[in-house]
GROMACS .gro file of C-alpha atoms in nm:
model
  345
    1MET     CA    1  -1.758   0.213  -1.045
    2LEU     CA    2  -1.519   0.439  -0.858
    3LEU     CA    3  -1.375   0.782  -0.933
    4ALA     CA    4  -1.011   0.728  -1.029
    5PRO     CA    5  -0.727   0.916  -0.859
    6ILE     CA    6  -0.648   1.225  -1.065
    7GLY     CA    7  -0.388   1.461  -0.927
    8VAL     CA    8  -0.360   1.839  -0.933
    9ASN     CA    9  -0.734   1.909  -0.972
   10SER     CA   10  -0.662   2.275  -0.895
   11ILE     CA   11  -0.558   2.324  -1.259
   12LEU     CA   12  -0.915   2.229  -1.356
   13HIS     CA   13  -1.121   2.415  -1.094
   14CYS     CA   14  -1.059   2.633  -0.792
   15ASP     CA   15  -1.231   2.379  -0.561
   16ALA     CA   16  -0.973   2.120  -0.669
   17GLU     CA   17  -1.029   1.773  -0.519
   18LEU     CA   18  -1.305   1.889  -0.286
   19ALA     CA   19  -1.550   1.916  -0.576
   20PRO     CA   20  -1.530   1.557  -0.707
   21ALA     CA   21  -1.505   1.426  -0.350
   22LYS     CA   22  -1.831   1.597  -0.250
   23ALA     CA   23  -2.001   1.488  -0.572
   24ALA     CA   24  -1.890   1.128  -0.522
   25ALA     CA   25  -2.027   1.134  -0.168
   26LYS     CA   26  -2.366   1.257  -0.292
   27LEU     CA   27  -2.377   1.001  -0.574
   28GLY     CA   28  -2.267   0.714  -0.351
   29ILE     CA   29  -1.959   0.645  -0.566
   30PRO     CA   30  -1.629   0.569  -0.389
   31TYR     CA   31  -1.364   0.836  -0.446
   32ILE     CA   32  -0.990   0.766  -0.469
   33LEU     CA   33  -0.784   1.066  -0.357
   34SER     CA   34  -0.458   1.117  -0.542
   35ASN     CA   35  -0.132   1.138  -0.348
   36VAL     CA   36  -0.051   1.451  -0.554
   37ALA     CA   37  -0.370   1.635  -0.466
   38THR     CA   38  -0.375   2.006  -0.397
   39MET     CA   39  -0.614   1.949  -0.105
   40THR     CA   40  -0.492   1.740   0.186
   41ILE     CA   41  -0.598   1.397   0.305
   42GLU     CA   42  -0.774   1.557   0.600
   43GLN     CA   43  -0.952   1.830   0.402
   44VAL     CA   44  -1.102   1.579   0.161
   45ALA     CA   45  -1.206   1.350   0.446
   46GLU     CA   46  -1.385   1.638   0.618
   47ALA     CA   47  -1.564   1.730   0.295
   48MET     CA   48  -1.684   1.372   0.239
   49GLY     CA   49  -1.801   1.296   0.592
   50GLY     CA   50  -1.875   0.926   0.625
   51ALA     CA   51  -1.870   0.855   0.250
   52HIS     CA   52  -1.650   0.580   0.112
   53ARG     CA   53  -1.300   0.688   0.006
   54TRP     CA   54  -0.962   0.535  -0.072
   55PHE     CA   55  -0.616   0.691  -0.074
   56GLN     CA   56  -0.371   0.650  -0.359
   57LEU     CA   57  -0.005   0.626  -0.260
   58TYR     CA   58   0.297   0.698  -0.476
   59PRO     CA   59   0.542   0.518  -0.246
   60PRO     CA   60   0.815   0.767  -0.145
   61ARG     CA   61   1.181   0.676  -0.124
   62ASN     CA   62   1.178   0.764   0.247
   63ARG     CA   63   1.008   0.490   0.443
   64GLU     CA   64   0.919   0.722   0.730
   65LEU     CA   65   0.729   0.941   0.487
   66THR     CA   66   0.548   0.635   0.355
   67ILE     CA   67   0.443   0.545   0.708
   68SER     CA   68   0.331   0.902   0.774
   69PHE     CA   69   0.104   0.905   0.468
   70LEU     CA   70  -0.046   0.571   0.569
   71ARG     CA   71  -0.111   0.681   0.927
   72ARG     CA   72  -0.278   1.001   0.808
   73ALA     CA   73  -0.504   0.803   0.573
   74GLU     CA   74  -0.599   0.563   0.852
   75ALA     CA   75  -0.670   0.848   1.095
   76ALA     CA   76  -0.891   1.018   0.835
   77HIS     CA   77  -1.092   0.697   0.787
   78TYR     CA   78  -0.990   0.609   0.432
   79ALA     CA   79  -1.108   0.256   0.362
   80ALA     CA   80  -0.823   0.129   0.142
   81ILE     CA   81  -0.478   0.213   0.008
   82VAL     CA   82  -0.403   0.209  -0.365
   83VAL     CA   83  -0.031   0.175  -0.440
   84THR     CA   84   0.041   0.308  -0.788
   85ILE     CA   85   0.340   0.145  -0.956
   86ASP     CA   86   0.310   0.258  -1.319
   87SER     CA   87   0.439   0.611  -1.265
   88THR     CA   88   0.768   0.586  -1.077
   89LEU     CA   89   0.899   0.846  -1.321
   90LEU     CA   90   0.709   1.115  -1.509
   91GLY     CA   91   0.632   1.016  -1.866
   92TRP     CA   92   0.773   1.194  -2.172
   93ARG     CA   93   0.483   1.434  -2.221
   94GLU     CA   94   0.574   1.635  -2.528
   95ARG     CA   95   0.290   1.884  -2.499
   96ASP     CA   96   0.399   1.975  -2.147
   97LEU     CA   97   0.760   2.001  -2.263
   98ARG     CA   98   0.664   2.232  -2.550
   99ASN     CA   99   0.475   2.457  -2.309
  100ALA     CA  100   0.732   2.428  -2.026
  101TYR     CA  101   0.436   2.323  -1.813
  102LEU     CA  102   0.469   2.154  -1.475
  103PRO     CA  103   0.204   2.271  -1.227
  104PHE     CA  104   0.390   2.114  -0.935
  105LEU     CA  105   0.648   2.394  -0.955
  106SER     CA  106   0.389   2.647  -0.833
  107GLY     CA  107   0.282   2.421  -0.547
  108ASP     CA  108  -0.025   2.270  -0.716
  109GLY     CA  109  -0.066   1.905  -0.625
  110MET     CA  110   0.162   1.935  -0.323
  111GLY     CA  111  -0.105   1.949  -0.051
  112ASN     CA  112  -0.022   1.615   0.110
  113TYR     CA  113   0.352   1.674   0.102
  114PHE     CA  114   0.352   2.032   0.232
  115SER     CA  115   0.117   1.938   0.518
  116ASP     CA  116   0.316   1.635   0.627
  117PRO     CA  117   0.536   1.675   0.937
  118VAL     CA  118   0.783   1.408   0.826
  119PHE     CA  119   0.825   1.568   0.485
  120CYS     CA  120   0.865   1.917   0.631
  121SER     CA  121   1.133   1.786   0.866
  122MET     CA  122   1.334   1.685   0.558
  123LEU     CA  123   1.348   2.045   0.429
  124ASP     CA  124   1.598   2.319   0.511
  125GLU     CA  125   1.318   2.578   0.492
  126PRO     CA  126   0.938   2.551   0.527
  127PRO     CA  127   0.750   2.514   0.194
  128GLU     CA  128   0.598   2.861   0.226
  129LYS     CA  129   0.947   3.013   0.236
  130ASN     CA  130   1.099   2.811  -0.047
  131VAL     CA  131   0.833   2.651  -0.264
  132ARG     CA  132   1.070   2.543  -0.539
  133ALA     CA  133   1.304   2.354  -0.306
  134ALA     CA  134   1.007   2.182  -0.139
  135VAL     CA  135   0.858   2.082  -0.475
  136LEU     CA  136   1.186   1.941  -0.603
  137LYS     CA  137   1.222   1.737  -0.283
  138ALA     CA  138   0.867   1.606  -0.318
  139LEU     CA  139   0.926   1.507  -0.680
  140ASP     CA  140   1.247   1.334  -0.582
  141GLU     CA  141   1.054   1.134  -0.323
  142GLY     CA  142   0.763   1.057  -0.553
  143ASN     CA  143   0.975   0.953  -0.853
  144ASN     CA  144   1.079   0.637  -0.676
  145THR     CA  145   1.246   0.433  -0.949
  146ALA     CA  146   1.386   0.199  -0.684
  147PHE     CA  147   1.043   0.065  -0.586
  148THR     CA  148   1.047  -0.316  -0.588
  149TRP     CA  149   0.834  -0.607  -0.466
  150LYS     CA  150   1.030  -0.585  -0.142
  151GLU     CA  151   0.910  -0.227  -0.097
  152LEU     CA  152   0.553  -0.335  -0.165
  153ALA     CA  153   0.588  -0.596   0.109
  154PHE     CA  154   0.701  -0.317   0.343
  155VAL     CA  155   0.388  -0.115   0.264
  156ARG     CA  156   0.178  -0.425   0.326
  157GLU     CA  157   0.334  -0.463   0.673
  158GLN     CA  158   0.260  -0.103   0.769
  159THR     CA  159  -0.119  -0.101   0.738
  160GLN     CA  160  -0.414  -0.321   0.815
  161LEU     CA  161  -0.625  -0.147   0.551
  162PRO     CA  162  -0.705  -0.334   0.230
  163LEU     CA  163  -0.418  -0.282  -0.014
  164LEU     CA  164  -0.461  -0.261  -0.390
  165ILE     CA  165  -0.188  -0.228  -0.652
  166LYS     CA  166  -0.255  -0.006  -0.955
  167GLY     CA  167  -0.067  -0.035  -1.281
  168ILE     CA  168  -0.073  -0.409  -1.347
  169THR     CA  169  -0.073  -0.498  -1.719
  170HIS     CA  170   0.078  -0.848  -1.722
  171PRO     CA  171  -0.056  -1.172  -1.569
  172ASN     CA  172   0.283  -1.265  -1.419
  173ASP     CA  173   0.291  -0.937  -1.225
  174ALA     CA  174  -0.066  -1.001  -1.114
  175VAL     CA  175   0.035  -1.336  -0.965
  176LEU     CA  176   0.337  -1.182  -0.791
  177ALA     CA  177   0.121  -0.906  -0.646
  178VAL     CA  178  -0.118  -1.160  -0.495
  179GLU     CA  179   0.178  -1.353  -0.353
  180HIS     CA  180   0.294  -1.030  -0.184
  181GLY     CA  181  -0.035  -0.990  -0.002
  182VAL     CA  182  -0.236  -0.736  -0.201
  183ASP     CA  183  -0.612  -0.743  -0.162
  184GLY     CA  184  -0.697  -0.626  -0.511
  185LEU     CA  185  -0.554  -0.544  -0.854
  186ILE     CA  186  -0.618  -0.242  -1.073
  187VAL     CA  187  -0.534  -0.306  -1.436
  188SER     CA  188  -0.413   0.033  -1.558
  189ASN     CA  189  -0.177   0.199  -1.805
  190HIS     CA  190  -0.210   0.534  -1.625
  191GLY     CA  191  -0.469   0.655  -1.871
  192GLY     CA  192  -0.221   0.619  -2.154
  193ARG     CA  193  -0.019   0.908  -2.011
  194GLN     CA  194   0.303   0.722  -1.930
  195LEU     CA  195   0.404   0.514  -2.232
  196ASP     CA  196   0.271   0.586  -2.581
  197GLY     CA  197   0.313   0.220  -2.668
  198ALA     CA  198   0.148   0.074  -2.359
  199VAL     CA  199  -0.092  -0.215  -2.403
  200ALA     CA  200  -0.465  -0.148  -2.386
  201THR     CA  201  -0.601  -0.248  -2.048
  202LEU     CA  202  -0.909  -0.416  -2.195
  203ASP     CA  203  -0.683  -0.642  -2.406
  204VAL     CA  204  -0.490  -0.774  -2.105
  205LEU     CA  205  -0.782  -0.791  -1.861
  206PRO     CA  206  -0.893  -1.150  -1.947
  207SER     CA  207  -0.546  -1.299  -1.907
  208ILE     CA  208  -0.496  -1.124  -1.572
  209CYS     CA  209  -0.835  -1.243  -1.443
  210GLU     CA  210  -0.748  -1.596  -1.553
  211ALA     CA  211  -0.409  -1.577  -1.381
  212VAL     CA  212  -0.543  -1.477  -1.038
  213LYS     CA  213  -0.835  -1.724  -1.057
  214GLY     CA  214  -1.069  -1.507  -0.851
  215ASP     CA  215  -0.838  -1.487  -0.550
  216VAL     CA  216  -0.869  -1.106  -0.541
  217PRO     CA  217  -1.095  -0.849  -0.709
  218VAL     CA  218  -0.969  -0.715  -1.041
  219LEU     CA  219  -1.061  -0.356  -1.128
  220LEU     CA  220  -1.012  -0.192  -1.469
  221ASP     CA  221  -0.880   0.160  -1.521
  222SER     CA  222  -0.792   0.361  -1.834
  223GLY     CA  223  -1.026   0.413  -2.128
  224ILE     CA  224  -1.368   0.396  -1.963
  225ARG     CA  225  -1.583   0.663  -2.130
  226ARG     CA  226  -1.941   0.532  -2.132
  227GLY     CA  227  -2.173   0.262  -2.004
  228ALA     CA  228  -2.088   0.023  -2.286
  229ASP     CA  229  -1.724   0.030  -2.173
  230VAL     CA  230  -1.830  -0.070  -1.823
  231ILE     CA  231  -2.035  -0.362  -1.954
  232LYS     CA  232  -1.746  -0.485  -2.169
  233ALA     CA  233  -1.505  -0.469  -1.875
  234VAL     CA  234  -1.738  -0.660  -1.644
  235ALA     CA  235  -1.808  -0.918  -1.916
  236LEU     CA  236  -1.433  -0.975  -1.948
  237GLY     CA  237  -1.391  -1.033  -1.576
  238ALA     CA  238  -1.357  -0.692  -1.406
  239THR     CA  239  -1.511  -0.653  -1.063
  240ALA     CA  240  -1.548  -0.276  -1.112
  241VAL     CA  241  -1.408   0.009  -1.319
  242LEU     CA  242  -1.243   0.343  -1.248
  243ILE     CA  243  -1.372   0.658  -1.420
  244GLY     CA  244  -1.117   0.931  -1.486
  245ARG     CA  245  -1.132   1.180  -1.773
  246PRO     CA  246  -1.514   1.210  -1.789
  247TYR     CA  247  -1.537   1.353  -1.440
  248ALA     CA  248  -1.226   1.566  -1.497
  249TYR     CA  249  -1.394   1.729  -1.798
  250ALA     CA  250  -1.709   1.788  -1.593
  251LEU     CA  251  -1.504   1.936  -1.310
  252ALA     CA  252  -1.334   2.180  -1.548
  253VAL     CA  253  -1.664   2.302  -1.687
  254ALA     CA  254  -1.880   2.332  -1.376
  255GLY     CA  255  -1.701   2.215  -1.062
  256GLU     CA  256  -1.896   2.001  -0.817
  257MET     CA  257  -2.221   2.071  -1.001
  258GLY     CA  258  -2.069   1.925  -1.316
  259VAL     CA  259  -1.940   1.606  -1.155
  260ASN     CA  260  -2.257   1.561  -0.949
  261ARG     CA  261  -2.460   1.443  -1.248
  262PRO     CA  262  -2.509   1.078  -1.341
  263GLN     CA  263  -2.511   1.193  -1.704
  264VAL     CA  264  -2.135   1.251  -1.682
  265PHE     CA  265  -2.104   0.880  -1.759
  266SER     CA  266  -2.385   0.856  -2.015
  267ARG     CA  267  -2.369   0.804  -2.390
  268ARG     CA  268  -2.242   1.100  -2.592
  269ARG     CA  269  -2.388   1.223  -2.920
  270PRO     CA  270  -2.226   1.451  -3.180
  271ILE     CA  271  -2.373   1.800  -3.197
  272ALA     CA  272  -2.357   2.033  -3.496
  273ARG     CA  273  -2.313   2.412  -3.483
  274HIS     CA  274  -2.562   2.537  -3.226
  275LYS     CA  275  -2.660   2.869  -3.074
  276SER     CA  276  -2.949   2.887  -2.829
  277TYR     CA  277  -3.052   2.882  -2.467
  278ILE     CA  278  -2.979   2.533  -2.336
  279THR     CA  279  -3.232   2.435  -2.071
  280THR     CA  280  -3.119   2.093  -1.956
  281ARG     CA  281  -2.815   1.994  -2.161
  282PHE     CA  282  -2.477   2.154  -2.123
  283LEU     CA  283  -2.218   2.110  -2.395
  284LEU     CA  284  -1.862   2.002  -2.346
  285THR     CA  285  -1.584   1.994  -2.602
  286SER     CA  286  -1.339   1.708  -2.582
  287PRO     CA  287  -0.977   1.825  -2.618
  288TYR     CA  288  -0.909   1.499  -2.801
  289SER     CA  289  -1.165   1.557  -3.074
  290ARG     CA  290  -1.230   1.818  -3.338
  291THR     CA  291  -1.604   1.788  -3.284
  292THR     CA  292  -1.825   1.923  -3.010
  293THR     CA  293  -1.995   1.654  -2.803
  294SER     CA  294  -2.261   1.637  -2.536
  295ALA     CA  295  -2.125   1.513  -2.207
  296PHE     CA  296  -2.374   1.581  -1.932
  297SER     CA  297  -2.681   1.775  -1.825
  298LEU     CA  298  -2.711   2.064  -1.584
  299GLU     CA  299  -3.017   2.230  -1.439
  300THR     CA  300  -2.932   2.558  -1.605
  301LYS     CA  301  -3.060   2.796  -1.865
  302THR     CA  302  -2.719   2.927  -1.961
  303PRO     CA  303  -2.707   3.067  -2.317
  304ILE     CA  304  -2.399   2.938  -2.496
  305THR     CA  305  -2.242   2.936  -2.840
  306VAL     CA  306  -2.069   2.620  -2.955
  307ARG     CA  307  -1.870   2.595  -3.277
  308ARG     CA  308  -1.667   2.318  -3.430
  309ALA     CA  309  -1.297   2.351  -3.359
  310ALA     CA  310  -1.235   2.353  -3.733
  311ASP     CA  311  -1.418   2.686  -3.746
  312MET     CA  312  -1.269   2.849  -3.438
  313SER     CA  313  -1.166   2.772  -3.082
  314PRO     CA  314  -1.482   2.640  -2.915
  315ILE     CA  315  -1.614   2.858  -2.637
  316ILE     CA  316  -1.753   2.692  -2.325
  317HIS     CA  317  -1.949   2.898  -2.074
  318SER     CA  318  -2.089   2.826  -1.730
  319GLN     CA  319  -2.250   3.061  -1.486
  320SER     CA  320  -1.961   3.042  -1.244
  321TYR     CA  321  -1.656   2.955  -1.451
  322CYS     CA  322  -1.552   3.043  -1.802
  323ARG     CA  323  -1.289   2.863  -2.008
  324THR     CA  324  -1.175   2.844  -2.368
  325THR     CA  325  -1.063   2.515  -2.512
  326VAL     CA  326  -0.814   2.506  -2.796
  327VAL     CA  327  -0.783   2.159  -2.944
  328GLY     CA  328  -0.553   1.964  -2.717
  329ARG     CA  329  -0.519   2.239  -2.458
  330THR     CA  330  -0.750   2.408  -2.207
  331VAL     CA  331  -0.673   2.755  -2.074
  332PRO     CA  332  -0.878   2.940  -1.809
  333PHE     CA  333  -0.932   3.297  -1.919
  334SER     CA  334  -1.207   3.442  -1.702
  335THR     CA  335  -1.398   3.378  -1.383
  336GLY     CA  336  -1.739   3.495  -1.279
  337ASN     CA  337  -2.041   3.567  -1.499
  338CYS     CA  338  -1.995   3.688  -1.852
  339SER     CA  339  -2.168   4.015  -1.939
  340ASP     CA  340  -2.287   3.866  -2.266
  341MET     CA  341  -2.277   3.487  -2.269
  342ARG     CA  342  -2.347   3.483  -2.643
  343LYS     CA  343  -2.014   3.641  -2.730
  344PRO     CA  344  -1.662   3.511  -2.673
  345CYS     CA  345  -1.502   3.673  -2.368
   0.00000   0.00000   0.00000
């Protein structure tokens, strides 16, 4: 398995992408850094040392900027490039629209753009002087609706690193991708965050594996939540899987310590109303469920109170970070230790 590219980790934890990168290095799991990370290519590489890492590329409109990103990834010893093609335009995300929420506008997720000399040369003012203008330029570059197979061939020509394409959901596209020189396929619907009617990746995996006939590895992304999902994917032909939301939840609750637990990917069990000192198991509430579930273990004796969302907004406490989760939405409301962990902040 690999840790999937998830952008803007700074909205989950103050350590942003450094936390999952360090945890992946310790666990021996390859980490894929998102193009829209808050931390830069170089910062993540320094944090991981010699550990295995890939770089995800949203191909910009400007070819010089594309080349710059690739050269930076090569210089920082990333082992592969993942070209994502299923998000050339932001999806219609109604919850974000209702809340007028776009973290990019404050500079979150812009680390690789704002640190890039080619990108900065395209601006009238440096990002620190006009964040909004820089963000809008970056979004204009990243929302590359003109990306075609010809552009993929250009990316292929610019790097000797292994090149994977992420976002394949049809066997015909899989065959075309192989013909254009990719070294691997990632079957993905962007975690279901782009099109509400997108096909399930597990449903299309067998036909894609059959189409490429073993010429390149086929990885599966989107929907992996537990070990049984991994087994099903491998049984249907996947070479490996990408894990996304499970480690994002762990990151939000406890930073690197949360991600750096193999139990992040273990089987979950429902938990009823509970109030006690938890010695080895930390509780995590899924924003997609109205029940409280166990997600992973921590070496902690943090006292916590967990209630079903039907009763009240569940309260999640950790010794270093405190958050409240309302069903479908997570809002940080305090940092540091709580004076009384048994009461809502």
